[in-house]
PDB file of C-alpha atoms in Angstrom:
ATOM      1  CA  UNK Y 138      -7.855  29.946   6.215  1.00 71.00           C
ATOM      2  CA  UNK Y 139     -10.013  28.493   3.189  1.00 83.00           C
ATOM      3  CA  UNK Y 140     -11.025  24.850   3.851  1.00 93.00           C
ATOM      4  CA  UNK Y 141      -8.390  22.250   2.376  1.00 96.00           C
ATOM      5  CA  UNK Y 142      -9.828  20.254  -0.442  1.00 97.00           C
ATOM      6  CA  UNK Y 143      -8.762  16.536  -0.535  1.00 98.00           C
ATOM      7  CA  UNK Y 144      -8.097  14.274  -3.302  1.00 98.00           C
ATOM      8  CA  UNK Y 145      -7.832  10.521  -2.840  1.00 98.00           C
ATOM      9  CA  UNK Y 146      -5.594   9.171  -5.553  1.00 98.00           C
ATOM     10  CA  UNK Y 147      -6.646   5.600  -5.920  1.00 97.00           C
ATOM     11  CA  UNK Y 148      -9.848   3.561  -4.987  1.00 95.00           C
ATOM     12  CA  UNK Y 149      -8.759  -0.285  -4.231  1.00 93.00           C
ATOM     13  CA  UNK Y 150      -9.723  -1.714  -1.375  1.00 93.00           C
ATOM     14  CA  UNK Y 151      -7.357   0.133   1.036  1.00 95.00           C
ATOM     15  CA  UNK Y 152      -8.238   3.447  -0.960  1.00 96.00           C
ATOM     16  CA  UNK Y 153     -11.850   3.015  -0.589  1.00 97.00           C
ATOM     17  CA  UNK Y 154     -11.492   1.982   3.226  1.00 97.00           C
ATOM     18  CA  UNK Y 155      -9.557   5.062   3.622  1.00 98.00           C
ATOM     19  CA  UNK Y 156     -12.272   7.092   1.636  1.00 98.00           C
ATOM     20  CA  UNK Y 157     -15.010   6.082   4.389  1.00 97.00           C
ATOM     21  CA  UNK Y 158     -12.693   7.708   6.989  1.00 97.00           C
ATOM     22  CA  UNK Y 159     -11.749  10.792   4.786  1.00 98.00           C
ATOM     23  CA  UNK Y 160     -15.234  11.235   3.826  1.00 97.00           C
ATOM     24  CA  UNK Y 161     -16.751  11.289   7.158  1.00 97.00           C
ATOM     25  CA  UNK Y 162     -13.900  13.407   8.900  1.00 97.00           C
ATOM     26  CA  UNK Y 163     -14.034  16.070   5.956  1.00 97.00           C
ATOM     27  CA  UNK Y 164     -17.545  16.267   6.297  1.00 94.00           C
ATOM     28  CA  UNK Y 165     -17.374  17.113  10.053  1.00 85.00           C
ATOM     29  CA  UNK Y 166     -14.503  19.587  10.182  1.00 89.00           C
ATOM     30  CA  UNK Y 167     -14.048  23.503   9.266  1.00 91.00           C
ATOM     31  CA  UNK Y 168     -10.538  22.619   8.099  1.00 93.00           C
ATOM     32  CA  UNK Y 169     -11.498  20.503   5.208  1.00 97.00           C
ATOM     33  CA  UNK Y 170     -13.565  21.142   2.329  1.00 97.00           C
ATOM     34  CA  UNK Y 171     -16.601  18.483   2.740  1.00 96.00           C
ATOM     35  CA  UNK Y 172     -16.313  17.538  -0.834  1.00 97.00           C
ATOM     36  CA  UNK Y 173     -13.785  14.946  -1.343  1.00 98.00           C
ATOM     37  CA  UNK Y 174     -12.545  13.793  -5.087  1.00 98.00           C
ATOM     38  CA  UNK Y 175     -11.459   9.940  -5.307  1.00 98.00           C
ATOM     39  CA  UNK Y 176      -9.562   9.042  -8.473  1.00 98.00           C
ATOM     40  CA  UNK Y 177     -10.865   5.640  -9.578  1.00 97.00           C
ATOM     41  CA  UNK Y 178      -9.272   3.749 -12.650  1.00 95.00           C
ATOM     42  CA  UNK Y 179     -12.434   3.552 -14.617  1.00 96.00           C
ATOM     43  CA  UNK Y 180     -13.640  -0.328 -15.301  1.00 95.00           C
ATOM     44  CA  UNK Y 181     -16.823  -1.712 -16.345  1.00 96.00           C
ATOM     45  CA  UNK Y 182     -18.577  -3.816 -14.032  1.00 94.00           C
ATOM     46  CA  UNK Y 183     -21.645  -5.939 -15.157  1.00 94.00           C
ATOM     47  CA  UNK Y 184     -22.200  -3.379 -18.186  1.00 96.00           C
ATOM     48  CA  UNK Y 185     -21.815  -0.168 -15.918  1.00 97.00           C
ATOM     49  CA  UNK Y 186     -18.910   2.197 -15.175  1.00 97.00           C
ATOM     50  CA  UNK Y 187     -17.591   1.594 -11.666  1.00 97.00           C
ATOM     51  CA  UNK Y 188     -17.449   5.538 -11.429  1.00 97.00           C
ATOM     52  CA  UNK Y 189     -21.185   5.451 -11.964  1.00 97.00           C
ATOM     53  CA  UNK Y 190     -21.880   2.843  -9.525  1.00 97.00           C
ATOM     54  CA  UNK Y 191     -19.859   4.346  -6.795  1.00 97.00           C
ATOM     55  CA  UNK Y 192     -21.348   7.862  -7.398  1.00 98.00           C
ATOM     56  CA  UNK Y 193     -24.975   6.497  -7.247  1.00 97.00           C
ATOM     57  CA  UNK Y 194     -24.909   3.655  -5.087  1.00 97.00           C
ATOM     58  CA  UNK Y 195     -22.239   4.954  -2.880  1.00 98.00           C
ATOM     59  CA  UNK Y 196     -20.286   1.451  -2.921  1.00 97.00           C
ATOM     60  CA  UNK Y 197     -17.096   0.101  -4.528  1.00 96.00           C
ATOM     61  CA  UNK Y 198     -18.789  -3.203  -5.587  1.00 95.00           C
ATOM     62  CA  UNK Y 199     -15.658  -4.755  -6.861  1.00 94.00           C
ATOM     63  CA  UNK Y 200     -12.709  -3.850  -4.370  1.00 94.00           C
ATOM     64  CA  UNK Y 201     -14.827  -3.174  -1.204  1.00 95.00           C
ATOM     65  CA  UNK Y 202     -18.254  -4.722  -1.299  1.00 95.00           C
ATOM     66  CA  UNK Y 203     -20.776  -4.268   1.556  1.00 95.00           C
ATOM     67  CA  UNK Y 204     -19.287  -1.067   2.716  1.00 96.00           C
ATOM     68  CA  UNK Y 205     -20.955   2.253   2.039  1.00 97.00           C
ATOM     69  CA  UNK Y 206     -18.650   5.425   1.193  1.00 97.00           C
ATOM     70  CA  UNK Y 207     -19.921   8.684   2.326  1.00 97.00           C
ATOM     71  CA  UNK Y 208     -21.814  10.531  -0.313  1.00 97.00           C
ATOM     72  CA  UNK Y 209     -19.562  13.612  -0.245  1.00 98.00           C
ATOM     73  CA  UNK Y 210     -16.941  11.178  -1.740  1.00 98.00           C
ATOM     74  CA  UNK Y 211     -17.128  11.536  -5.474  1.00 98.00           C
ATOM     75  CA  UNK Y 212     -15.540   9.144  -7.859  1.00 98.00           C
ATOM     76  CA  UNK Y 213     -13.522  10.780 -10.856  1.00 98.00           C
ATOM     77  CA  UNK Y 214     -12.368   8.755 -13.728  1.00 97.00           C
ATOM     78  CA  UNK Y 215      -9.985  11.591 -15.289  1.00 97.00           C
ATOM     79  CA  UNK Y 216      -6.609  12.055 -12.668  1.00 97.00           C
ATOM     80  CA  UNK Y 217      -6.433  15.567 -14.096  1.00 96.00           C
ATOM     81  CA  UNK Y 218      -9.749  16.417 -13.098  1.00 97.00           C
ATOM     82  CA  UNK Y 219      -9.575  14.641  -9.830  1.00 97.00           C
ATOM     83  CA  UNK Y 220      -6.542  16.545  -8.478  1.00 97.00           C
ATOM     84  CA  UNK Y 221      -8.024  20.062  -9.754  1.00 95.00           C
ATOM     85  CA  UNK Y 222      -8.084  22.536  -6.940  1.00 95.00           C
ATOM     86  CA  UNK Y 223      -6.854  19.905  -4.351  1.00 97.00           C
ATOM     87  CA  UNK Y 224      -4.443  21.032  -1.402  1.00 97.00           C
ATOM     88  CA  UNK Y 225      -4.339  17.542   0.132  1.00 98.00           C
ATOM     89  CA  UNK Y 226      -3.322  14.551  -1.954  1.00 98.00           C
ATOM     90  CA  UNK Y 227      -3.577  10.860  -0.399  1.00 98.00           C
ATOM     91  CA  UNK Y 228      -1.935   8.327  -2.677  1.00 98.00           C
ATOM     92  CA  UNK Y 229      -3.066   4.867  -2.313  1.00 97.00           C
ATOM     93  CA  UNK Y 230      -2.040   2.834  -5.462  1.00 94.00           C
ATOM     94  CA  UNK Y 231      -0.253  -0.201  -6.415  1.00 88.00           C
ATOM     95  CA  UNK Y 232       3.498   1.155  -6.567  1.00 86.00           C
ATOM     96  CA  UNK Y 233       4.228   0.287 -10.057  1.00 86.00           C
ATOM     97  CA  UNK Y 234       1.850   2.934 -11.328  1.00 91.00           C
ATOM     98  CA  UNK Y 235       2.817   5.946  -9.509  1.00 94.00           C
ATOM     99  CA  UNK Y 236       5.671   7.396 -11.766  1.00 94.00           C
ATOM    100  CA  UNK Y 237       3.068   7.833 -14.701  1.00 95.00           C
ATOM    101  CA  UNK Y 238       0.238   8.941 -12.803  1.00 96.00           C
ATOM    102  CA  UNK Y 239       2.622  11.783 -11.249  1.00 97.00           C
ATOM    103  CA  UNK Y 240       3.535  12.726 -14.463  1.00 97.00           C
ATOM    104  CA  UNK Y 241       0.071  13.285 -15.601  1.00 97.00           C
ATOM    105  CA  UNK Y 242      -0.690  15.139 -12.276  1.00 97.00           C
ATOM    106  CA  UNK Y 243       1.974  17.672 -12.535  1.00 97.00           C
ATOM    107  CA  UNK Y 244       0.543  20.353 -14.862  1.00 96.00           C
ATOM    108  CA  UNK Y 245      -2.615  20.387 -12.606  1.00 96.00           C
ATOM    109  CA  UNK Y 246      -0.873  20.674  -9.026  1.00 93.00           C
ATOM    110  CA  UNK Y 247      -1.614  23.847  -7.686  1.00 87.00           C
ATOM    111  CA  UNK Y 248       0.950  25.668  -5.074  1.00 88.00           C
ATOM    112  CA  UNK Y 249       1.257  24.660  -1.606  1.00 93.00           C
ATOM    113  CA  UNK Y 250      -0.164  21.189  -2.061  1.00 97.00           C
ATOM    114  CA  UNK Y 251       0.831  18.451   0.348  1.00 98.00           C
ATOM    115  CA  UNK Y 252       0.775  14.728   0.178  1.00 98.00           C
ATOM    116  CA  UNK Y 253       0.550  11.659   2.075  1.00 98.00           C
ATOM    117  CA  UNK Y 254       1.405   7.965   0.691  1.00 98.00           C
ATOM    118  CA  UNK Y 255      -0.062   4.957   1.895  1.00 97.00           C
ATOM    119  CA  UNK Y 256       1.804   2.965  -0.905  1.00 94.00           C
ATOM    120  CA  UNK Y 257       3.796  -0.177   0.637  1.00 88.00           C
ATOM    121  CA  UNK Y 258       6.424  -0.531  -1.765  1.00 85.00           C
ATOM    122  CA  UNK Y 259       9.677   0.244  -3.116  1.00 88.00           C
ATOM    123  CA  UNK Y 260      11.300   1.314  -6.572  1.00 88.00           C
ATOM    124  CA  UNK Y 261      14.633   0.681  -8.008  1.00 80.00           C
ATOM    125  CA  UNK Y 262      16.581   4.001  -8.340  1.00 76.00           C
ATOM    126  CA  UNK Y 263      20.108   4.314 -10.525  1.00 78.00           C
ATOM    127  CA  UNK Y 264      22.018   4.126  -7.122  1.00 78.00           C
ATOM    128  CA  UNK Y 265      19.990   1.760  -5.081  1.00 80.00           C
ATOM    129  CA  UNK Y 266      16.342   1.543  -3.785  1.00 83.00           C
ATOM    130  CA  UNK Y 267      14.185   4.590  -4.198  1.00 90.00           C
ATOM    131  CA  UNK Y 268      11.243   5.259  -1.507  1.00 94.00           C
ATOM    132  CA  UNK Y 269       7.880   5.578  -3.158  1.00 95.00           C
ATOM    133  CA  UNK Y 270       7.501   9.065  -1.294  1.00 96.00           C
ATOM    134  CA  UNK Y 271      10.712  10.289  -2.846  1.00 95.00           C
ATOM    135  CA  UNK Y 272       9.420   9.535  -6.553  1.00 95.00           C
ATOM    136  CA  UNK Y 273       6.467  11.650  -5.681  1.00 97.00           C
ATOM    137  CA  UNK Y 274       8.445  14.472  -3.916  1.00 96.00           C
ATOM    138  CA  UNK Y 275      10.835  14.672  -6.952  1.00 95.00           C
ATOM    139  CA  UNK Y 276       8.157  14.393  -9.575  1.00 96.00           C
ATOM    140  CA  UNK Y 277       5.647  16.701  -7.818  1.00 97.00           C
ATOM    141  CA  UNK Y 278       7.831  18.847  -5.777  1.00 96.00           C
ATOM    142  CA  UNK Y 279       5.767  18.673  -2.623  1.00 97.00           C
ATOM    143  CA  UNK Y 280       6.060  17.717   0.725  1.00 97.00           C
ATOM    144  CA  UNK Y 281       5.019  14.023   1.251  1.00 98.00           C
ATOM    145  CA  UNK Y 282       4.574  12.248   4.424  1.00 98.00           C
ATOM    146  CA  UNK Y 283       3.607   8.328   4.627  1.00 97.00           C
ATOM    147  CA  UNK Y 284       1.256   6.305   6.556  1.00 97.00           C
ATOM    148  CA  UNK Y 285       1.954   2.679   7.467  1.00 93.00           C
ATOM    149  CA  UNK Y 286       0.673   0.166  10.001  1.00 86.00           C
ATOM    150  CA  UNK Y 287      -0.972  -2.770  10.780  1.00 78.00           C
ATOM    151  CA  UNK Y 288      -3.929  -1.835   8.498  1.00 83.00           C
ATOM    152  CA  UNK Y 289      -5.706  -4.536   6.770  1.00 83.00           C
ATOM    153  CA  UNK Y 290      -8.269  -2.953   4.749  1.00 89.00           C
ATOM    154  CA  UNK Y 291     -11.395  -4.921   5.537  1.00 90.00           C
ATOM    155  CA  UNK Y 292     -10.738  -4.639   9.154  1.00 90.00           C
ATOM    156  CA  UNK Y 293     -10.318  -0.582   9.030  1.00 93.00           C
ATOM    157  CA  UNK Y 294     -13.695  -0.726   6.619  1.00 94.00           C
ATOM    158  CA  UNK Y 295     -15.417  -2.631   9.687  1.00 94.00           C
ATOM    159  CA  UNK Y 296     -14.104  -0.016  12.149  1.00 93.00           C
ATOM    160  CA  UNK Y 297     -12.386  -2.714  14.294  1.00 91.00           C
ATOM    161  CA  UNK Y 298     -10.023  -1.019  16.296  1.00 87.00           C
ATOM    162  CA  UNK Y 299      -5.923  -0.733  14.954  1.00 87.00           C
ATOM    163  CA  UNK Y 300      -3.035   1.602  15.192  1.00 86.00           C
ATOM    164  CA  UNK Y 301      -0.903   3.287  12.313  1.00 92.00           C
ATOM    165  CA  UNK Y 302       1.894   5.488  12.135  1.00 94.00           C
ATOM    166  CA  UNK Y 303       2.400   8.984  10.173  1.00 97.00           C
ATOM    167  CA  UNK Y 304       6.013   9.585   9.193  1.00 96.00           C
ATOM    168  CA  UNK Y 305       6.057  13.403   8.747  1.00 97.00           C
ATOM    169  CA  UNK Y 306       9.370  15.175   8.054  1.00 96.00           C
ATOM    170  CA  UNK Y 307       7.152  18.393   8.425  1.00 96.00           C
ATOM    171  CA  UNK Y 308       5.594  17.842  11.745  1.00 94.00           C
ATOM    172  CA  UNK Y 309       2.874  20.401  11.149  1.00 96.00           C
ATOM    173  CA  UNK Y 310       1.591  18.470   8.166  1.00 97.00           C
ATOM    174  CA  UNK Y 311       1.764  15.408   9.952  1.00 97.00           C
ATOM    175  CA  UNK Y 312      -0.895  16.603  12.282  1.00 96.00           C
ATOM    176  CA  UNK Y 313      -2.784  17.845   9.654  1.00 97.00           C
ATOM    177  CA  UNK Y 314      -3.086  14.365   8.160  1.00 98.00           C
ATOM    178  CA  UNK Y 315      -3.711  12.734  11.738  1.00 97.00           C
ATOM    179  CA  UNK Y 316      -6.779  15.121  11.893  1.00 97.00           C
ATOM    180  CA  UNK Y 317      -7.826  13.884   8.624  1.00 97.00           C
ATOM    181  CA  UNK Y 318      -7.700  10.239   9.090  1.00 97.00           C
ATOM    182  CA  UNK Y 319      -7.837   9.717  12.859  1.00 96.00           C
ATOM    183  CA  UNK Y 320     -11.100   7.852  14.200  1.00 94.00           C
ATOM    184  CA  UNK Y 321     -11.886   6.410  17.735  1.00 92.00           C
ATOM    185  CA  UNK Y 322     -10.959   3.035  16.492  1.00 92.00           C
ATOM    186  CA  UNK Y 323      -8.045   4.108  13.765  1.00 93.00           C
ATOM    187  CA  UNK Y 324      -5.564   5.794  16.262  1.00 92.00           C
ATOM    188  CA  UNK Y 325      -2.542   7.547  14.670  1.00 94.00           C
ATOM    189  CA  UNK Y 326       0.851   8.327  15.998  1.00 92.00           C
ATOM    190  CA  UNK Y 327       2.952  10.814  14.194  1.00 96.00           C
ATOM    191  CA  UNK Y 328       6.818  10.614  14.055  1.00 94.00           C
ATOM    192  CA  UNK Y 329       9.323  12.233  12.092  1.00 94.00           C
ATOM    193  CA  UNK Y 330      11.397   9.263  11.085  1.00 92.00           C
ATOM    194  CA  UNK Y 331       9.412   9.066   7.820  1.00 94.00           C
ATOM    195  CA  UNK Y 332      11.791   6.885   5.623  1.00 94.00           C
ATOM    196  CA  UNK Y 333      12.044   4.204   8.263  1.00 91.00           C
ATOM    197  CA  UNK Y 334       8.253   4.273   8.560  1.00 92.00           C
ATOM    198  CA  UNK Y 335       8.022   3.699   4.899  1.00 93.00           C
ATOM    199  CA  UNK Y 336      10.717   1.165   4.423  1.00 90.00           C
ATOM    200  CA  UNK Y 337       9.304  -0.854   7.256  1.00 85.00           C
ATOM    201  CA  UNK Y 338       5.652  -1.010   5.470  1.00 87.00           C
ATOM    202  CA  UNK Y 339       7.579  -2.121   2.460  1.00 86.00           C
ATOM    203  CA  UNK Y 340       9.820  -4.744   3.665  1.00 84.00           C
ATOM    204  CA  UNK Y 341       7.336  -6.535   5.774  1.00 84.00           C
ATOM    205  CA  UNK Y 342       5.499  -7.600   2.403  1.00 84.00           C
ATOM    206  CA  UNK Y 343       8.541  -9.752   1.364  1.00 87.00           C
ATOM    207  CA  UNK Y 344       8.512 -11.403   4.920  1.00 82.00           C
ATOM    208  CA  UNK Y 345       4.716 -11.927   4.591  1.00 84.00           C
ATOM    209  CA  UNK Y 346       5.255 -13.911   1.335  1.00 88.00           C
ATOM    210  CA  UNK Y 347       7.665 -16.053   3.350  1.00 86.00           C
ATOM    211  CA  UNK Y 348       4.912 -16.691   5.768  1.00 84.00           C
ATOM    212  CA  UNK Y 349       2.775 -17.898   3.155  1.00 88.00           C
ATOM    213  CA  UNK Y 350       5.426 -20.248   1.996  1.00 88.00           C
ATOM    214  CA  UNK Y 351       5.441 -21.587   5.625  1.00 85.00           C
ATOM    215  CA  UNK Y 352       1.684 -22.341   5.432  1.00 87.00           C
ATOM    216  CA  UNK Y 353       1.483 -23.677   2.206  1.00 91.00           C
ATOM    217  CA  UNK Y 354       4.445 -26.140   3.324  1.00 88.00           C
ATOM    218  CA  UNK Y 355       2.438 -27.019   6.432  1.00 88.00           C
ATOM    219  CA  UNK Y 356       4.705 -25.736   9.094  1.00 79.00           C
ATOM    220  CA  UNK Y 357       3.465 -24.424  12.299  1.00 73.00           C
ATOM    221  CA  UNK Y 358       3.280 -21.003  13.990  1.00 65.00           C
ATOM    222  CA  UNK Y 359       6.618 -21.247  15.761  1.00 64.00           C
ATOM    223  CA  UNK Y 360       8.267 -21.647  12.381  1.00 66.00           C
ATOM    224  CA  UNK Y 361       6.287 -18.911  10.921  1.00 65.00           C
ATOM    225  CA  UNK Y 362       7.452 -16.456  13.757  1.00 62.00           C
ATOM    226  CA  UNK Y 363      10.741 -17.251  12.893  1.00 62.00           C
ATOM    227  CA  UNK Y 364      10.529 -15.153   9.999  1.00 65.00           C
ATOM    228  CA  UNK Y 365       8.377 -12.327  11.508  1.00 51.00           C
ATOM    229  CA  UNK Y 366       8.660  -9.354  13.578  1.00 50.00           C
ATOM    230  CA  UNK Y 367       5.906  -7.110  15.252  1.00 57.00           C
ATOM    231  CA  UNK Y 368       2.695  -5.175  14.697  1.00 53.00           C
ATOM    232  CA  UNK Y 369       2.045  -4.288  10.964  1.00 62.00           C
ATOM    233  CA  UNK Y 370       4.658  -7.611   9.856  1.00 67.00           C
ATOM    234  CA  UNK Y 371       2.759 -10.066  12.151  1.00 66.00           C
ATOM    235  CA  UNK Y 372      -0.613  -8.813  10.997  1.00 67.00           C
ATOM    236  CA  UNK Y 373       0.260  -9.058   7.286  1.00 70.00           C
ATOM    237  CA  UNK Y 374       1.773 -12.463   7.983  1.00 70.00           C
ATOM    238  CA  UNK Y 375      -1.402 -13.857   9.117  1.00 69.00           C
ATOM    239  CA  UNK Y 376      -4.093 -12.021   7.083  1.00 72.00           C
ATOM    240  CA  UNK Y 377      -2.525 -10.195   4.270  1.00 80.00           C
ATOM    241  CA  UNK Y 378      -2.901 -10.934   0.539  1.00 86.00           C
ATOM    242  CA  UNK Y 379       0.851 -11.530   0.253  1.00 88.00           C
ATOM    243  CA  UNK Y 380       0.760 -14.393   2.554  1.00 86.00           C
ATOM    244  CA  UNK Y 381      -2.618 -15.706   1.110  1.00 89.00           C
ATOM    245  CA  UNK Y 382      -1.023 -15.727  -2.334  1.00 91.00           C
ATOM    246  CA  UNK Y 383       2.107 -17.319  -1.274  1.00 90.00           C
ATOM    247  CA  UNK Y 384       0.529 -20.206   0.479  1.00 91.00           C
ATOM    248  CA  UNK Y 385      -1.324 -20.980  -2.553  1.00 92.00           C
ATOM    249  CA  UNK Y 386       1.854 -20.874  -4.730  1.00 90.00           C
ATOM    250  CA  UNK Y 387       3.058 -23.683  -2.685  1.00 89.00           C
ATOM    251  CA  UNK Y 388      -0.281 -25.691  -2.868  1.00 91.00           C
ATOM    252  CA  UNK Y 389      -0.818 -25.202  -6.550  1.00 92.00           C
ATOM    253  CA  UNK Y 390       1.505 -25.531  -9.358  1.00 82.00           C
ATOM    254  CA  UNK Y 391       0.763 -21.906 -10.742  1.00 90.00           C
ATOM    255  CA  UNK Y 392       2.886 -18.817 -10.787  1.00 90.00           C
ATOM    256  CA  UNK Y 393       2.527 -15.823  -8.685  1.00 88.00           C
ATOM    257  CA  UNK Y 394       0.849 -13.825 -11.590  1.00 89.00           C
ATOM    258  CA  UNK Y 395      -1.796 -16.235 -12.379  1.00 91.00           C
ATOM    259  CA  UNK Y 396      -2.598 -16.380  -8.684  1.00 92.00           C
ATOM    260  CA  UNK Y 397      -2.572 -12.813  -8.407  1.00 90.00           C
ATOM    261  CA  UNK Y 398      -5.283 -12.535 -11.148  1.00 90.00           C
ATOM    262  CA  UNK Y 399      -7.358 -15.374  -9.888  1.00 92.00           C
ATOM    263  CA  UNK Y 400      -7.201 -14.507  -6.221  1.00 91.00           C
ATOM    264  CA  UNK Y 401      -7.165 -10.637  -5.924  1.00 89.00           C
ATOM    265  CA  UNK Y 402      -9.838  -9.384  -7.816  1.00 85.00           C
ATOM    266  CA  UNK Y 403      -7.689  -7.001  -9.692  1.00 82.00           C
ATOM    267  CA  UNK Y 404      -5.414  -5.979  -6.752  1.00 81.00           C
ATOM    268  CA  UNK Y 405      -1.726  -6.182  -6.898  1.00 80.00           C
ATOM    269  CA  UNK Y 406       0.731  -7.948  -4.829  1.00 83.00           C
ATOM    270  CA  UNK Y 407       3.388  -5.880  -3.396  1.00 84.00           C
ATOM    271  CA  UNK Y 408       5.780  -8.504  -1.559  1.00 88.00           C
ATOM    272  CA  UNK Y 409       7.232 -10.294  -4.877  1.00 89.00           C
ATOM    273  CA  UNK Y 410       7.773  -7.027  -6.710  1.00 89.00           C
ATOM    274  CA  UNK Y 411       9.216  -5.570  -3.438  1.00 90.00           C
ATOM    275  CA  UNK Y 412      11.516  -8.547  -3.257  1.00 92.00           C
ATOM    276  CA  UNK Y 413      12.877  -8.027  -6.619  1.00 91.00           C
ATOM    277  CA  UNK Y 414      13.808  -4.521  -5.898  1.00 90.00           C
ATOM    278  CA  UNK Y 415      15.490  -5.341  -2.807  1.00 90.00           C
ATOM    279  CA  UNK Y 416      17.445  -8.431  -4.309  1.00 92.00           C
ATOM    280  CA  UNK Y 417      18.921  -6.203  -7.337  1.00 91.00           C
ATOM    281  CA  UNK Y 418      20.435  -4.074  -4.452  1.00 89.00           C
ATOM    282  CA  UNK Y 419      21.501  -6.715  -2.135  1.00 90.00           C
ATOM    283  CA  UNK Y 420      23.114  -8.697  -5.331  1.00 91.00           C
ATOM    284  CA  UNK Y 421      24.990  -5.228  -6.317  1.00 90.00           C
ATOM    285  CA  UNK Y 422      26.274  -4.679  -3.004  1.00 89.00           C
ATOM    286  CA  UNK Y 423      27.040  -8.610  -2.438  1.00 92.00           C
ATOM    287  CA  UNK Y 424      24.730  -8.714   0.525  1.00 91.00           C
ATOM    288  CA  UNK Y 425      22.547 -11.603  -0.076  1.00 90.00           C
ATOM    289  CA  UNK Y 426      23.940 -13.735   2.222  1.00 88.00           C
ATOM    290  CA  UNK Y 427      23.129 -11.244   5.006  1.00 88.00           C
ATOM    291  CA  UNK Y 428      19.307 -11.208   3.935  1.00 89.00           C
ATOM    292  CA  UNK Y 429      18.738 -14.754   3.354  1.00 88.00           C
ATOM    293  CA  UNK Y 430      14.856 -14.536   3.722  1.00 87.00           C
ATOM    294  CA  UNK Y 431      14.586 -11.681   1.075  1.00 90.00           C
ATOM    295  CA  UNK Y 432      16.912 -13.369  -1.157  1.00 92.00           C
ATOM    296  CA  UNK Y 433      15.010 -16.712  -0.908  1.00 92.00           C
ATOM    297  CA  UNK Y 434      11.496 -15.266  -1.279  1.00 91.00           C
ATOM    298  CA  UNK Y 435      13.085 -13.366  -4.637  1.00 93.00           C
ATOM    299  CA  UNK Y 436      14.316 -16.539  -5.927  1.00 93.00           C
ATOM    300  CA  UNK Y 437      11.393 -18.716  -5.143  1.00 91.00           C
ATOM    301  CA  UNK Y 438       9.273 -16.206  -6.883  1.00 90.00           C
ATOM    302  CA  UNK Y 439      11.143 -15.612  -9.997  1.00 91.00           C
ATOM    303  CA  UNK Y 440      14.159 -17.900 -10.532  1.00 93.00           C
ATOM    304  CA  UNK Y 441      12.347 -21.201  -9.956  1.00 90.00           C
ATOM    305  CA  UNK Y 442      13.858 -22.066  -6.489  1.00 91.00           C
ATOM    306  CA  UNK Y 443      12.067 -24.950  -5.146  1.00 90.00           C
ATOM    307  CA  UNK Y 444       9.619 -23.371  -2.490  1.00 87.00           C
ATOM    308  CA  UNK Y 445      10.528 -26.550  -0.254  1.00 84.00           C
ATOM    309  CA  UNK Y 446      14.087 -25.136   0.202  1.00 84.00           C
ATOM    310  CA  UNK Y 447      12.697 -21.869   1.950  1.00 83.00           C
ATOM    311  CA  UNK Y 448      12.978 -23.606   5.228  1.00 75.00           C
ATOM    312  CA  UNK Y 449      16.987 -23.670   4.555  1.00 79.00           C
ATOM    313  CA  UNK Y 450      17.196 -19.871   4.798  1.00 76.00           C
ATOM    314  CA  UNK Y 451      15.676 -19.799   8.309  1.00 61.00           C
ATOM    315  CA  UNK Y 452      17.838 -22.636   9.533  1.00 60.00           C
ATOM    316  CA  UNK Y 453      21.231 -21.732   7.777  1.00 56.00           C
ATOM    317  CA  UNK Y 454      21.157 -18.181   9.026  1.00 51.00           C
ATOM    318  CA  UNK Y 455      18.936 -17.498  12.049  1.00 47.00           C
ATOM    319  CA  UNK Y 456      20.962 -14.762  13.034  1.00 46.00           C
ATOM    320  CA  UNK Y 457      20.369 -12.688   9.912  1.00 47.00           C
ATOM    321  CA  UNK Y 458      16.330 -12.996   9.990  1.00 47.00           C
TER     322      UNK Y 458
END
């Protein structure tokens, strides 16, 4: 069997952290081609192209500063060039851009390609919510697995121990991805309930926004725990960007969009956008009262509801949280 060529589609902080793992694992394996392409949305940093910086200094100075990316990971600014010859695609971009990017990639995808989505978000389909993996499946006509877990990018890059889950409807493909992505400090479990894994990864970001509201309002950890669950959810409620921006939203008079631009250095929030997609579905199916936290986060982010009212969604309907 020829060695499988890998392309990482995306290069933000999570994409760059994954590139550290993939580059090292591909280099040390007979199954994978040691040369890994990483598609990078071209930006100019202090007068230099970001791709040029990554390819000469082997560091994503904007999104993951202080961490060296293996030299066998090559930054490519053109998506059509990046995916050429790849048999494994790793998707790790903000979910808002996935549809357009897949359309650009489609004519350049070779037969037998498999993909894995690390994207935590959902989209609005004509009949309800649409999983990001389904968008990729339909547009590229390939098998797509997902990876979701309590994985804050900087901690993964620092090689701190964490666990994650791969959801793979095709179990054999799931184990290929496990071989490509697992390290002694990044432990992977493969399960077949791919849709459940992906949905949990997306919905927890809405809860993280609620956790940030709790912090901004000065409530204690017990209050925040009333809106939390386990593992990935707890981690993102304490250390993730959705929580951090939501806390600042309470403490300043700025909008979510302004804070995103100021605080995230070009990264995108998933929680508020996901809450909007979920709220449309809940409204359509008359279920907003059954999911008061999701509804309240949306109303605060987009409809001007007072953030001080957030606690009401915890007090009024604790059985639905």
